Coordinates of C-alpha atoms and ligand atoms in Angstrom, one line a residue:
X1 CA -1.3 0.2 -25.0
X2 CA -0.5 2.0 -21.8
X3 CA -3.4 3.3 -19.8
X4 CA -2.8 7.0 -19.0
X5 CA -2.5 8.1 -15.4
X6 CA -3.3 11.5 -14.1
X7 CA -2.2 12.2 -10.5
X8 CA -2.7 15.4 -8.6
X9 CA 0.1 16.4 -6.2
X10 CA -1.6 18.6 -3.7
X11 CA 1.8 19.4 -2.0
X12 CA 1.2 21.1 1.5
X13 CA -2.3 22.3 0.6
X14 CA -5.8 21.4 2.0
X15 CA -6.7 20.5 5.5
X16 CA -8.8 17.4 5.9
X17 CA -12.0 19.4 5.8
X18 CA -10.9 21.2 2.6
X19 CA -9.8 17.8 1.2
X20 CA -13.3 16.5 1.7
X21 CA -14.8 19.5 -0.1
X22 CA -12.4 19.1 -3.1
X23 CA -12.9 15.4 -3.5
X24 CA -16.7 15.8 -3.2
X25 CA -16.6 18.3 -6.0
X26 CA -14.2 16.3 -8.1
X27 CA -15.7 12.8 -8.0
X28 CA -18.7 13.5 -10.1
X29 CA -16.7 15.4 -12.7
X30 CA -14.2 12.6 -13.3
X31 CA -16.5 9.5 -12.9
X32 CA -16.4 8.6 -16.6
X33 CA -12.6 9.0 -17.0
X34 CA -10.8 6.4 -19.1
X35 CA -7.4 7.0 -17.4
X36 CA -6.3 6.2 -13.9
X37 CA -7.1 9.1 -11.5
X38 CA -5.0 9.7 -8.3
X39 CA -4.9 12.4 -5.7
X40 CA -1.7 12.6 -3.7
X41 CA -2.7 14.4 -0.6
X42 CA -0.9 15.5 2.6
X43 CA -0.4 12.6 5.1
X44 CA -3.1 14.0 7.5
X45 CA -5.7 14.0 4.6
X46 CA -5.2 10.4 3.6
X47 CA -7.8 8.7 5.8
X48 CA -10.4 11.4 4.9
X49 CA -9.6 11.2 1.2
X50 CA -9.8 7.4 1.2
X51 CA -13.2 7.5 2.9
X52 CA -14.5 10.0 0.3
X53 CA -13.0 8.1 -2.7
X54 CA -14.4 4.7 -1.7
X55 CA -16.7 3.5 -4.5
X56 CA -15.3 6.1 -6.9
X57 CA -12.7 5.8 -9.6
X58 CA -10.2 8.0 -7.7
X59 CA -7.3 6.5 -5.9
X60 CA -5.5 8.1 -3.0
X61 CA -1.7 8.6 -2.8
X62 CA 0.8 10.0 -0.4
X63 CA 3.7 12.3 -1.2
X64 CA 6.5 10.4 0.5
X65 CA 7.3 7.2 2.4
X66 CA 9.9 6.3 4.9
X67 CA 12.8 4.0 3.9
X68 CA 12.4 1.8 7.0
X69 CA 9.6 -0.4 8.4
X70 CA 9.5 1.4 11.7
X71 CA 11.8 2.8 14.4
X72 CA 13.5 6.0 15.5
X73 CA 12.8 8.2 12.4
X74 CA 11.1 11.2 13.9
X75 CA 8.7 12.9 11.4
X76 CA 8.6 10.0 8.9
X77 CA 5.6 7.9 7.9
X78 CA 6.0 4.2 7.1
X79 CA 4.6 2.4 4.1
X80 CA 2.4 0.2 6.4
X81 CA 1.0 3.3 8.0
X82 CA 0.1 4.7 4.5
X83 CA -1.5 1.5 3.4
X84 CA -3.6 1.3 6.6
X85 CA -4.7 4.9 6.2
X86 CA -5.9 4.1 2.7
X87 CA -3.1 5.1 0.3
X88 CA -2.5 3.1 -2.8
X89 CA 0.1 5.3 -4.5
X90 CA 3.1 7.2 -3.3
X91 CA 5.1 10.0 -4.9
X92 CA 8.9 9.4 -4.3
X93 CA 11.8 11.8 -5.1
X94 CA 9.8 14.9 -6.0
X95 CA 12.1 17.7 -6.9
X96 CA 10.9 19.7 -3.9
X97 CA 12.0 16.9 -1.6
X98 CA 15.4 16.8 -3.5
X99 CA 15.8 20.6 -3.3
X100 CA 14.6 21.3 0.3
X101 CA 14.9 18.1 2.2
X102 CA 18.1 16.5 1.1
X103 CA 16.5 13.6 -1.0
X104 CA 19.2 11.8 -3.0
X105 CA 19.1 9.0 -5.6
X106 CA 20.1 6.7 -2.8
X107 CA 17.2 7.7 -0.5
X108 CA 14.8 7.6 -3.4
X109 CA 15.9 4.0 -4.1
X110 CA 15.5 3.0 -0.4
X111 CA 12.0 4.6 -0.3
X112 CA 11.1 2.8 -3.6
X113 CA 12.1 -0.5 -2.1
X114 CA 9.9 0.1 0.9
X115 CA 6.9 1.2 -1.2
X116 CA 7.1 -1.9 -3.4
X117 CA 7.6 -4.2 -0.5
X118 CA 4.3 -2.9 1.0
X119 CA 2.2 -3.0 -2.2
X120 CA 2.1 0.7 -2.8
X121 CA 2.2 1.9 -6.4
X122 CA 5.2 4.3 -6.6
X123 CA 5.4 7.4 -8.8
X124 CA 9.2 8.2 -9.0
X125 CA 10.0 11.7 -10.0
X126 CA 13.0 12.7 -12.1
X127 CA 14.0 15.8 -14.0
X128 CA 16.7 18.3 -14.7
X129 CA 17.3 21.8 -13.4
X130 CA 17.3 24.8 -15.8
X131 CA 21.1 24.9 -15.8
X132 CA 21.2 21.2 -16.8
X133 CA 19.0 21.8 -19.7
X134 CA 20.8 24.9 -20.8
X135 CA 24.2 23.1 -20.7
X136 CA 22.8 20.1 -22.6
X137 CA 22.8 17.7 -19.6
X138 CA 19.1 16.8 -19.5
X139 CA 19.5 13.3 -20.7
X140 CA 22.6 12.6 -18.5
X141 CA 20.8 13.9 -15.3
X142 CA 17.6 11.8 -16.1
X143 CA 19.8 8.7 -16.8
X144 CA 21.6 9.1 -13.4
X145 CA 18.3 9.6 -11.5
X146 CA 16.6 6.7 -13.1
X147 CA 19.5 4.4 -12.8
X148 CA 20.0 5.4 -9.1
X149 CA 16.3 5.0 -8.3
X150 CA 16.0 1.5 -9.8
X151 CA 19.2 0.1 -8.4
X152 CA 18.6 -3.6 -7.4
X153 CA 14.8 -3.2 -8.2
X154 CA 13.6 -6.3 -10.0
X155 CA 11.9 -6.2 -13.4
X156 CA 8.7 -7.4 -11.8
X157 CA 8.7 -4.5 -9.4
X158 CA 9.9 -2.0 -12.1
X159 CA 6.8 -2.9 -14.1
X160 CA 4.6 -1.7 -11.2
X161 CA 6.3 1.7 -11.0
X162 CA 5.3 4.9 -12.7
X163 CA 8.0 7.5 -13.6
X164 CA 7.1 11.2 -13.6
X165 CA 9.4 13.3 -15.8
X166 CA 9.3 16.8 -14.2
X167 CA 11.8 19.4 -15.5
X168 CA 12.4 21.4 -12.3
X169 CA 12.3 24.7 -14.2
X170 CA 8.7 23.9 -15.2
X171 CA 7.3 23.1 -11.7
X172 CA 5.1 25.8 -10.3
X173 CA 6.6 28.4 -12.7
X174 CA 3.9 28.5 -15.3
X175 CA 6.6 27.5 -17.9
X176 CA 5.8 24.2 -19.5
X177 CA 8.2 22.1 -21.5
X178 CA 7.1 22.1 -25.1
X179 CA 5.2 19.0 -26.2
X180 CA 8.3 18.0 -28.2
X181 CA 10.8 18.6 -25.4
X182 CA 8.6 16.5 -23.0
X183 CA 8.1 13.7 -25.5
X184 CA 11.8 13.6 -26.4
X185 CA 13.1 13.4 -22.8
X186 CA 10.4 10.8 -21.9
X187 CA 11.5 8.8 -24.9
X188 CA 15.1 9.0 -23.5
X189 CA 14.0 7.9 -20.1
X190 CA 12.1 5.0 -21.7
X191 CA 15.4 4.0 -23.5
X192 CA 17.2 4.0 -20.1
X193 CA 14.5 1.7 -18.7
X194 CA 14.9 -0.5 -21.8
X195 CA 18.7 -0.7 -21.1
X196 CA 18.0 -1.7 -17.5
X197 CA 15.0 -4.1 -18.0
X198 CA 14.5 -4.8 -21.7
X199 CA 11.9 -3.7 -24.2
X200 CA 8.8 -5.4 -22.7
X201 CA 9.2 -3.5 -19.4
X202 CA 10.1 -0.2 -21.1
X203 CA 7.1 -0.5 -23.5
X204 CA 4.8 -1.2 -20.6
X205 CA 6.0 1.4 -18.2
X206 CA 3.9 4.5 -17.7
X207 CA 5.9 7.7 -17.8
X208 CA 4.1 10.9 -17.0
X209 CA 5.0 14.5 -17.7
X210 CA 4.8 17.1 -14.8
X211 CA 5.5 20.8 -14.8
X212 CA 2.7 23.4 -15.1
X213 CA 0.4 21.0 -16.9
X214 CA -3.0 22.6 -17.0
X215 CA -6.4 22.6 -18.7
X216 CA -5.0 24.5 -21.7
X217 CA -1.8 22.5 -22.5
X218 CA -3.0 19.0 -21.6
X219 CA -4.3 18.1 -25.1
X220 CA -1.0 18.9 -26.8
X221 CA 1.1 17.0 -24.2
X222 CA -1.2 14.0 -24.2
X223 CA -1.1 13.8 -28.0
X224 CA 2.6 12.9 -27.8
X225 CA 3.2 9.2 -28.1
X226 CA 5.6 8.9 -25.2
X227 CA 3.6 10.8 -22.6
X228 CA 1.3 8.6 -20.5
X229 CA -0.3 11.1 -18.3
X230 CA 0.6 13.9 -15.9
X231 CA 1.6 14.7 -12.4
X232 CA -0.2 17.9 -11.7
X233 CA 0.5 20.4 -8.8
X234 CA -1.2 23.8 -8.9
X235 CA -4.0 22.8 -11.3
X236 CA -5.0 19.8 -9.2
X237 CA -6.2 22.1 -6.4
X238 CA -9.3 23.2 -8.4
X239 CA -11.9 20.5 -9.2
X240 CA -12.9 22.1 -12.5
X241 CA -9.3 22.4 -13.8
X242 CA -8.2 19.0 -12.6
X243 CA -11.3 17.4 -14.2
X244 CA -10.6 19.0 -17.5
X245 CA -7.1 17.5 -17.4
X246 CA -8.4 14.0 -16.4
X247 CA -11.0 14.0 -19.0
X248 CA -8.5 15.0 -21.7
X249 CA -6.3 12.1 -20.9
X250 CA -7.6 9.4 -23.2
Ligands
LIG301 C1 4.3 19.0 -9.2 O1 4.2 19.4 -8.1 O2 4.7 17.8 -9.4 C2 4.0 19.9 -10.3 C3 4.2 19.4 -11.5 O3 3.6 21.1 -10.0 P1 2.9 22.2 -11.0 O4 1.9 21.4 -11.8 O5 2.3 23.2 -10.1 O6 4.0 22.7 -11.9

């Protein structure tokens, strides 16, 4: 049995003061959750979020991590810095980073190495563009992204990693993959993990769906056997909506 994991991706939203308000409102609403609950907040909110989440069942995550320990990498934040600030998780390779900031499978892999080396729990994002889906290339794109992300990653480390399947055309658009589409592609991703690491790792790995997941569609998605939770953008910014999603993930 895989324990579901629901992670909010706040993207570039919420100042530290707003972060405190949101977590204070969220914590009592999700205190009885049976899934893992994570909020992936902007870098500048991590310390405040960690302070507020102490003693609750909510873990704090970052939205990126540098591929180096330290050095001349202006604008980057190292894994050690994230850990010290209170992050336990980190999102790597989100499609917005791939689209706007030149993230590639190679840099995703390097960031994954760094996260694992420092004890962060990575959430690695993969997913196809609309044109890929329309031309029947969804499985091929996901295979390339998963294989690239996990290059030279050991089975022990792979087991600690969560994959988020996020069709790019469903992110922030209000369009959700159907329950069956999401389940089928996640099943394919699991088969790629099985080819790389064997059945035990593939069966144990948690693979989330992400892309306009919300309070209305969560039940259908979570009822699918391959879907182990969600990475949630827009709906994670409202305590009531995010709590409904968390409490539906059983
Ligand atoms: C995301 O940012 O990973 C995401 C899935 O966003 P949204 O839920 O807003 O589509």
